[in-house]
mmCIF file of C-alpha atoms in Angstrom:
data_model
loop_
_atom_site.group_PDB
_atom_site.id
_atom_site.type_symbol
_atom_site.label_atom_id
_atom_site.label_comp_id
_atom_site.label_asym_id
_atom_site.label_seq_id
_atom_site.Cartn_x
_atom_site.Cartn_y
_atom_site.Cartn_z
ATOM 1 C CA MET D 1 -161.826 109.898 -30.530
ATOM 2 C CA ASP D 2 -159.456 110.952 -32.747
ATOM 3 C CA THR D 3 -157.272 114.321 -32.824
ATOM 4 C CA TYR D 4 -159.982 116.591 -34.189
ATOM 5 C CA GLU D 5 -162.196 115.806 -31.247
ATOM 6 C CA LEU D 6 -159.763 116.549 -28.567
ATOM 7 C CA ALA D 7 -158.779 120.154 -30.887
ATOM 8 C CA GLY D 8 -161.987 120.748 -30.025
ATOM 9 C CA LEU D 9 -161.762 121.148 -26.432
ATOM 10 C CA ARG D 10 -160.487 124.499 -27.464
ATOM 11 C CA PRO D 11 -157.177 124.423 -25.039
ATOM 12 C CA ARG D 12 -155.155 127.047 -24.615
ATOM 13 C CA LEU D 13 -151.449 125.486 -25.469
ATOM 14 C CA PRO D 14 -148.610 126.568 -24.591
ATOM 15 C CA SER D 15 -149.760 127.968 -21.657
ATOM 16 C CA PRO D 16 -148.660 131.365 -20.763
ATOM 17 C CA LEU D 17 -145.331 132.444 -18.824
ATOM 18 C CA GLU D 18 -145.323 135.191 -16.600
ATOM 19 C CA PRO D 19 -142.986 137.233 -14.767
ATOM 20 C CA ALA D 20 -143.092 137.875 -10.964
ATOM 21 C CA ALA D 21 -141.879 140.548 -9.305
ATOM 22 C CA ASP D 22 -140.859 139.324 -6.274
ATOM 23 C CA GLU D 23 -138.203 141.595 -4.109
ATOM 24 C CA ARG D 24 -137.703 137.774 -1.993
ATOM 25 C CA PHE D 25 -135.897 136.412 -5.747
ATOM 26 C CA ALA D 26 -134.954 139.543 -7.302
ATOM 27 C CA ARG D 27 -132.647 140.453 -4.098
ATOM 28 C CA ARG D 28 -131.037 137.278 -4.966
ATOM 29 C CA GLY D 29 -130.668 137.938 -8.338
ATOM 30 C CA LEU D 30 -133.239 135.839 -8.847
ATOM 31 C CA THR D 31 -136.219 136.003 -11.710
ATOM 32 C CA LEU D 32 -139.382 133.856 -10.819
ATOM 33 C CA LEU D 33 -141.406 132.986 -13.690
ATOM 34 C CA LEU D 34 -145.198 131.233 -13.463
ATOM 35 C CA LYS D 35 -146.160 128.713 -15.676
ATOM 36 C CA ARG D 36 -149.689 129.114 -16.101
ATOM 37 C CA ASP D 37 -150.894 125.706 -16.989
ATOM 38 C CA ASP D 38 -154.129 126.209 -14.621
ATOM 39 C CA LEU D 39 -155.254 128.674 -17.761
ATOM 40 C CA ILE D 40 -155.101 125.090 -20.515
ATOM 41 C CA HIS D 41 -158.762 124.403 -19.803
ATOM 42 C CA PRO D 42 -161.293 125.500 -17.122
ATOM 43 C CA ASP D 43 -162.645 121.791 -16.520
ATOM 44 C CA LEU D 44 -158.868 120.617 -17.251
ATOM 45 C CA PRO D 45 -156.486 122.314 -15.589
ATOM 46 C CA GLY D 46 -152.610 121.966 -16.189
ATOM 47 C CA ASN D 47 -150.906 119.091 -15.728
ATOM 48 C CA LYS D 48 -154.376 116.961 -15.822
ATOM 49 C CA TRP D 49 -155.506 118.093 -19.969
ATOM 50 C CA ARG D 50 -151.177 117.060 -20.171
ATOM 51 C CA LYS D 51 -151.617 113.872 -18.646
ATOM 52 C CA LEU D 52 -155.168 112.843 -20.063
ATOM 53 C CA VAL D 53 -154.974 114.113 -23.796
ATOM 54 C CA LEU D 54 -152.939 110.763 -25.247
ATOM 55 C CA ASN D 55 -154.444 108.526 -22.598
ATOM 56 C CA LEU D 56 -158.092 109.756 -24.199
ATOM 57 C CA ARG D 57 -157.135 109.568 -27.686
ATOM 58 C CA ALA D 58 -155.409 105.650 -26.716
ATOM 59 C CA ALA D 59 -159.398 105.041 -25.189
ATOM 60 C CA GLY D 60 -160.989 106.404 -28.256
ATOM 61 C CA GLY D 61 -164.405 106.946 -27.019
ATOM 62 C CA ARG D 62 -164.838 103.804 -25.144
ATOM 63 C CA PRO D 63 -165.622 104.036 -20.894
ATOM 64 C CA VAL D 64 -162.529 104.992 -18.997
ATOM 65 C CA LEU D 65 -161.855 103.441 -15.775
ATOM 66 C CA THR D 66 -159.612 105.495 -12.973
ATOM 67 C CA PHE D 67 -159.012 106.185 -9.288
ATOM 68 C CA GLY D 68 -158.107 108.429 -6.895
ATOM 69 C CA GLY D 69 -159.079 109.190 -3.158
ATOM 70 C CA ALA D 70 -161.975 111.561 -2.093
ATOM 71 C CA TYR D 71 -160.760 115.304 -3.414
ATOM 72 C CA SER D 72 -159.210 114.029 -6.106
ATOM 73 C CA ASN D 73 -158.704 116.655 -9.093
ATOM 74 C CA HIS D 74 -157.528 113.700 -11.416
ATOM 75 C CA LEU D 75 -161.329 112.025 -10.750
ATOM 76 C CA ARG D 76 -162.640 115.841 -11.337
ATOM 77 C CA ALA D 77 -160.634 116.073 -14.466
ATOM 78 C CA THR D 78 -161.540 112.682 -16.113
ATOM 79 C CA ALA D 79 -165.097 113.045 -15.044
ATOM 80 C CA ALA D 80 -165.464 116.855 -16.748
ATOM 81 C CA ALA D 81 -163.706 115.167 -19.810
ATOM 82 C CA GLY D 82 -166.107 112.053 -20.023
ATOM 83 C CA ARG D 83 -169.007 115.240 -20.675
ATOM 84 C CA LEU D 84 -167.689 117.115 -22.929
ATOM 85 C CA LEU D 85 -166.790 114.391 -25.255
ATOM 86 C CA GLY D 86 -169.498 111.530 -24.491
ATOM 87 C CA PHE D 87 -167.842 109.027 -23.100
ATOM 88 C CA PRO D 88 -168.898 106.752 -19.366
ATOM 89 C CA THR D 89 -166.146 107.642 -16.817
ATOM 90 C CA ILE D 90 -165.870 105.196 -13.165
ATOM 91 C CA GLY D 91 -164.381 106.569 -10.644
ATOM 92 C CA ILE D 92 -162.628 103.826 -7.981
ATOM 93 C CA VAL D 93 -162.364 106.218 -4.632
ATOM 94 C CA ARG D 94 -160.599 105.314 -1.961
ATOM 95 C CA GLY D 95 -162.224 104.816 1.605
ATOM 96 C CA ASP D 96 -165.570 102.808 1.509
ATOM 97 C CA GLU D 97 -166.538 104.740 4.533
ATOM 98 C CA LEU D 98 -167.564 107.420 1.676
ATOM 99 C CA ALA D 99 -170.455 105.160 0.914
ATOM 100 C CA GLY D 100 -172.732 106.054 3.031
ATOM 101 C CA ARG D 101 -171.673 109.952 3.698
ATOM 102 C CA PRO D 102 -173.122 113.133 1.397
ATOM 103 C CA LEU D 103 -170.622 113.907 -1.202
ATOM 104 C CA ASN D 104 -167.994 116.369 -0.880
ATOM 105 C CA PRO D 105 -167.304 119.120 -3.643
ATOM 106 C CA SER D 106 -164.999 117.753 -5.600
ATOM 107 C CA LEU D 107 -167.039 113.978 -5.767
ATOM 108 C CA ALA D 108 -170.450 115.507 -6.350
ATOM 109 C CA ARG D 109 -168.566 117.531 -9.159
ATOM 110 C CA CYS D 110 -167.474 114.181 -10.454
ATOM 111 C CA ALA D 111 -171.014 112.417 -10.281
ATOM 112 C CA ALA D 112 -172.267 116.146 -11.829
ATOM 113 C CA ASP D 113 -170.637 115.652 -14.565
ATOM 114 C CA GLY D 114 -172.130 111.633 -15.154
ATOM 115 C CA MET D 115 -169.141 109.722 -13.524
ATOM 116 C CA ARG D 116 -170.221 106.209 -11.759
ATOM 117 C CA LEU D 117 -168.650 106.349 -8.294
ATOM 118 C CA GLU D 118 -167.480 103.045 -6.395
ATOM 119 C CA PHE D 119 -165.954 103.364 -3.348
ATOM 120 C CA VAL D 120 -163.414 100.193 -2.083
ATOM 121 C CA ASP D 121 -161.554 100.103 1.129
ATOM 122 C CA ARG D 122 -158.356 100.788 1.679
ATOM 123 C CA SER D 123 -156.799 97.508 1.724
ATOM 124 C CA THR D 124 -158.252 96.626 -2.041
ATOM 125 C CA TYR D 125 -157.413 100.217 -3.380
ATOM 126 C CA ARG D 126 -154.224 99.444 -2.206
ATOM 127 C CA ALA D 127 -154.232 96.186 -4.305
ATOM 128 C CA LYS D 128 -155.651 98.037 -7.320
ATOM 129 C CA HIS D 129 -152.697 96.950 -9.345
ATOM 130 C CA GLU D 130 -152.600 93.696 -9.012
ATOM 131 C CA PRO D 131 -154.684 91.224 -11.810
ATOM 132 C CA ALA D 132 -157.075 89.616 -9.291
ATOM 133 C CA VAL D 133 -158.062 93.143 -7.907
ATOM 134 C CA LEU D 134 -158.130 94.719 -11.014
ATOM 135 C CA ALA D 135 -160.101 92.313 -12.778
ATOM 136 C CA ALA D 136 -162.963 91.918 -10.558
ATOM 137 C CA LEU D 137 -163.155 95.936 -11.311
ATOM 138 C CA LEU D 138 -163.646 95.943 -14.695
ATOM 139 C CA GLY D 139 -166.090 92.801 -14.201
ATOM 140 C CA ARG D 140 -168.119 95.871 -13.494
ATOM 141 C CA ALA D 141 -167.306 97.973 -15.766
ATOM 142 C CA PRO D 142 -168.739 97.777 -19.596
ATOM 143 C CA GLU D 143 -166.831 95.590 -21.715
ATOM 144 C CA GLY D 144 -163.745 97.455 -23.459
ATOM 145 C CA THR D 145 -163.197 99.724 -20.643
ATOM 146 C CA TYR D 146 -159.851 101.340 -20.759
ATOM 147 C CA VAL D 147 -158.276 101.867 -17.208
ATOM 148 C CA VAL D 148 -156.054 104.851 -16.476
ATOM 149 C CA PRO D 149 -153.898 104.395 -13.116
ATOM 150 C CA GLU D 150 -154.361 106.905 -10.314
ATOM 151 C CA GLY D 151 -153.283 110.482 -11.030
ATOM 152 C CA GLY D 152 -153.543 109.728 -14.320
ATOM 153 C CA SER D 153 -149.376 108.625 -14.438
ATOM 154 C CA ASN D 154 -148.529 105.816 -16.954
ATOM 155 C CA ALA D 155 -145.938 106.422 -19.942
ATOM 156 C CA LEU D 156 -148.859 107.791 -22.376
ATOM 157 C CA ALA D 157 -148.995 110.742 -19.406
ATOM 158 C CA VAL D 158 -145.403 111.325 -19.241
ATOM 159 C CA GLU D 159 -145.030 111.859 -22.953
ATOM 160 C CA GLY D 160 -147.682 114.406 -22.725
ATOM 161 C CA CYS D 161 -146.302 115.975 -19.975
ATOM 162 C CA ALA D 162 -142.825 116.160 -22.201
ATOM 163 C CA GLU D 163 -144.596 118.685 -24.018
ATOM 164 C CA LEU D 164 -144.589 121.318 -21.108
ATOM 165 C CA GLY D 165 -140.928 120.900 -20.211
ATOM 166 C CA ARG D 166 -140.369 121.838 -24.188
ATOM 167 C CA GLU D 167 -142.396 124.935 -23.728
ATOM 168 C CA LEU D 168 -139.915 126.255 -21.265
ATOM 169 C CA SER D 169 -136.905 124.702 -22.846
ATOM 170 C CA GLY D 170 -134.385 127.767 -23.161
ATOM 171 C CA ARG D 171 -136.921 130.288 -21.379
ATOM 172 C CA ALA D 172 -135.949 128.790 -17.856
ATOM 173 C CA ASP D 173 -133.255 127.404 -16.065
ATOM 174 C CA VAL D 174 -134.610 125.985 -13.561
ATOM 175 C CA ALA D 175 -138.279 124.455 -13.733
ATOM 176 C CA ALA D 176 -140.264 123.516 -10.469
ATOM 177 C CA VAL D 177 -143.823 121.469 -10.037
ATOM 178 C CA ALA D 178 -145.670 119.946 -7.080
ATOM 179 C CA CYS D 179 -145.726 116.042 -6.864
ATOM 180 C CA GLY D 180 -148.326 113.559 -6.444
ATOM 181 C CA THR D 181 -147.762 110.631 -8.020
ATOM 182 C CA GLY D 182 -144.462 111.325 -10.037
ATOM 183 C CA GLY D 183 -145.531 111.681 -13.952
ATOM 184 C CA THR D 184 -145.889 115.276 -14.935
ATOM 185 C CA LEU D 185 -142.381 115.356 -13.008
ATOM 186 C CA ALA D 186 -140.982 112.613 -14.935
ATOM 187 C CA GLY D 187 -142.296 114.468 -18.685
ATOM 188 C CA LEU D 188 -141.321 118.066 -17.414
ATOM 189 C CA ALA D 189 -137.774 116.576 -16.746
ATOM 190 C CA ALA D 190 -137.458 114.535 -20.065
ATOM 191 C CA GLY D 191 -138.600 117.690 -22.114
ATOM 192 C CA PHE D 192 -136.868 120.459 -20.461
ATOM 193 C CA GLY D 193 -133.099 121.155 -20.824
ATOM 194 C CA GLY D 194 -132.477 122.730 -17.170
ATOM 195 C CA ARG D 195 -132.665 121.537 -13.705
ATOM 196 C CA THR D 196 -136.176 119.929 -12.638
ATOM 197 C CA LEU D 197 -137.341 120.485 -8.715
ATOM 198 C CA GLY D 198 -140.246 118.146 -7.862
ATOM 199 C CA VAL D 199 -141.868 119.218 -4.377
ATOM 200 C CA PRO D 200 -143.578 115.896 -3.015
ATOM 201 C CA VAL D 201 -147.084 116.403 -1.216
ATOM 202 C CA LEU D 202 -147.241 113.502 0.291
ATOM 203 C CA ARG D 203 -145.110 111.634 2.489
ATOM 204 C CA GLY D 204 -143.352 108.796 2.142
ATOM 205 C CA GLY D 205 -140.528 109.375 -0.008
ATOM 206 C CA PHE D 206 -140.840 106.914 -2.716
ATOM 207 C CA LEU D 207 -141.835 109.465 -5.524
ATOM 208 C CA GLY D 208 -137.956 109.038 -6.912
ATOM 209 C CA ALA D 209 -138.441 105.606 -7.503
ATOM 210 C CA GLU D 210 -142.015 105.883 -9.321
ATOM 211 C CA ALA D 211 -140.488 108.688 -11.350
ATOM 212 C CA ARG D 212 -137.537 106.810 -12.576
ATOM 213 C CA ALA D 213 -139.811 104.013 -13.360
ATOM 214 C CA LEU D 214 -142.539 106.315 -15.523
ATOM 215 C CA GLN D 215 -139.527 107.337 -17.360
ATOM 216 C CA GLU D 216 -138.446 103.724 -17.813
ATOM 217 C CA ALA D 217 -141.733 103.274 -19.370
ATOM 218 C CA ALA D 218 -141.976 106.280 -21.292
ATOM 219 C CA PHE D 219 -138.561 106.610 -22.685
ATOM 220 C CA GLY D 220 -136.441 103.501 -22.205
ATOM 221 C CA GLY D 221 -134.154 105.171 -19.206
ATOM 222 C CA PRO D 222 -133.522 108.113 -17.373
ATOM 223 C CA ARG D 223 -134.340 111.542 -18.750
ATOM 224 C CA GLY D 224 -133.332 115.172 -17.822
ATOM 225 C CA ASP D 225 -131.606 116.465 -14.628
ATOM 226 C CA TRP D 226 -134.259 116.396 -11.630
ATOM 227 C CA TRP D 227 -134.378 116.557 -7.982
ATOM 228 C CA LEU D 228 -136.664 115.891 -5.165
ATOM 229 C CA ASP D 229 -136.843 118.112 -2.149
ATOM 230 C CA GLU D 230 -139.424 116.157 0.583
ATOM 231 C CA ARG D 231 -140.014 118.888 3.419
ATOM 232 C CA PHE D 232 -142.610 121.044 1.791
ATOM 233 C CA HIS D 233 -145.617 118.266 2.331
ATOM 234 C CA GLY D 234 -147.387 120.171 4.864
ATOM 235 C CA GLY D 235 -147.983 116.631 6.997
ATOM 236 C CA GLY D 236 -149.205 114.666 3.575
ATOM 237 C CA TYR D 237 -151.930 114.952 1.365
ATOM 238 C CA GLY D 238 -154.900 117.216 1.692
ATOM 239 C CA ARG D 239 -152.793 118.790 4.694
ATOM 240 C CA THR D 240 -151.742 121.882 5.516
ATOM 241 C CA THR D 241 -150.131 123.880 7.995
ATOM 242 C CA PRO D 242 -150.629 127.226 9.733
ATOM 243 C CA ALA D 243 -147.602 128.614 7.770
ATOM 244 C CA LEU D 244 -148.160 127.468 4.813
ATOM 245 C CA ASP D 245 -151.688 129.030 4.654
ATOM 246 C CA ALA D 246 -149.818 132.036 5.755
ATOM 247 C CA PHE D 247 -147.693 132.027 2.950
ATOM 248 C CA ALA D 248 -150.741 131.315 0.357
ATOM 249 C CA GLN D 249 -152.546 133.973 1.948
ATOM 250 C CA ASP D 250 -149.474 136.233 1.334
ATOM 251 C CA PHE D 251 -148.429 135.445 -2.495
ATOM 252 C CA GLU D 252 -152.097 135.805 -2.890
ATOM 253 C CA ALA D 253 -151.653 139.378 -1.688
ATOM 254 C CA ARG D 254 -148.146 139.671 -3.673
ATOM 255 C CA HIS D 255 -149.655 138.406 -6.814
ATOM 256 C CA GLY D 256 -153.345 138.603 -7.243
ATOM 257 C CA LEU D 257 -153.367 135.162 -8.267
ATOM 258 C CA ALA D 258 -155.266 132.439 -6.125
ATOM 259 C CA ILE D 259 -153.178 129.827 -4.968
ATOM 260 C CA GLU D 260 -154.386 125.968 -4.918
ATOM 261 C CA ARG D 261 -153.286 124.857 -1.243
ATOM 262 C CA LEU D 262 -152.724 120.986 -2.081
ATOM 263 C CA TYR D 263 -149.878 121.380 -4.593
ATOM 264 C CA VAL D 264 -149.224 124.585 -6.130
ATOM 265 C CA ALA D 265 -149.139 126.423 -2.169
ATOM 266 C CA LYS D 266 -146.489 123.382 -1.133
ATOM 267 C CA MET D 267 -144.368 123.942 -4.166
ATOM 268 C CA LEU D 268 -144.252 128.031 -4.227
ATOM 269 C CA PHE D 269 -143.635 127.564 -0.921
ATOM 270 C CA ALA D 270 -140.436 125.207 -1.469
ATOM 271 C CA LEU D 271 -139.354 127.455 -4.175
ATOM 272 C CA VAL D 272 -139.246 130.598 -1.634
ATOM 273 C CA SER D 273 -137.349 128.954 1.073
ATOM 274 C CA LEU D 274 -134.814 127.762 -1.434
ATOM 275 C CA ALA D 275 -134.433 130.998 -2.669
ATOM 276 C CA GLU D 276 -133.682 131.797 0.936
ATOM 277 C CA GLU D 277 -131.491 129.065 0.961
ATOM 278 C CA GLY D 278 -129.183 130.175 -2.119
ATOM 279 C CA ALA D 279 -130.006 127.075 -3.381
ATOM 280 C CA PHE D 280 -130.222 128.707 -7.184
ATOM 281 C CA PRO D 281 -127.414 130.291 -8.750
ATOM 282 C CA PRO D 282 -128.055 134.325 -9.029
ATOM 283 C CA GLY D 283 -128.779 135.181 -12.702
ATOM 284 C CA SER D 284 -131.239 131.813 -12.350
ATOM 285 C CA ARG D 285 -135.082 132.100 -14.060
ATOM 286 C CA ILE D 286 -137.100 129.825 -12.031
ATOM 287 C CA ALA D 287 -140.157 128.673 -13.415
ATOM 288 C CA ALA D 288 -143.128 127.340 -11.118
ATOM 289 C CA VAL D 289 -145.693 125.227 -13.188
ATOM 290 C CA ILE D 290 -149.075 126.220 -11.489
ATOM 291 C CA THR D 291 -150.837 123.506 -12.140
ATOM 292 C CA GLY D 292 -153.839 123.950 -10.899
ATOM 293 C CA SER D 293 -156.550 127.058 -9.512
ATOM 294 C CA GLY D 294 -157.121 128.252 -6.069
ATOM 295 C CA GLU D 295 -160.575 126.203 -6.080
ATOM 296 C CA SER D 296 -159.007 123.285 -4.530
ATOM 297 C CA GLN D 297 -159.115 123.330 -0.213
ATOM 298 C CA ALA D 298 -157.390 121.024 1.660
ATOM 299 C CA VAL D 299 -158.729 118.959 4.229
ATOM 300 C CA SER D 300 -156.735 120.118 7.129
ATOM 301 C CA SER D 301 -154.408 122.171 9.098
ATOM 302 C CA ARG D 302 -151.918 121.360 11.357
#
């Protein structure tokens, strides 16, 4: 698989950077900008394109095995890439209890795109990086299968996401992105000249260490000026709150943009809250990275 083949997917790069008139920012002397990475490609939107592109080049058309939960956008993007570029894909899905149930819309899309789904118990999934566990999984895969980690986050993914930072450099003072595995944050901060905010969508407080490790793997050390705000995960991955749902609906009405709930809504909610707290100096241009469309839905609200 060469650069020409990937270019044949016709990604929209650089993605648009659109001003969003919002009085919650304007009355504090701030400018909100929307970095529309969701428009890069209909099947590989946002950070999914940026994290996969160098990995797919490295795979060179070999089968790709990767990991994700039942609602993983990364699994969907990998499956779509396999369909579009003609290589086999295998998805290791967290939760063996799902094996006997009807597929949810996310996993059904993966299967329709040709991905072979393997459901594993949660203890096996947690141990997926251990050599013996990974060897067993690869033993059921075609010879020469290329492994992409959960969420697509590895050194190549971080290098791909650095291009996002370069696209924003000089055009914004602050960039904000929702974080699942830390790869997009690690790359964005490395390529961006301003401050970068990561908004974790999971509980646990582990993402700082993950992002630092990814920067070490990609660049040999820390890069960029970045920080995390852990307050806006909404109860954890796949969860929202009534307040978050109401916020997303209001933002959609204000800006005519469908807001993805699992990641993007949490990041935008964080930005509005931080603006109200006076966290940004007047005159700041704040770029919110829209990493996915409003198609994905949260697992539960509480």
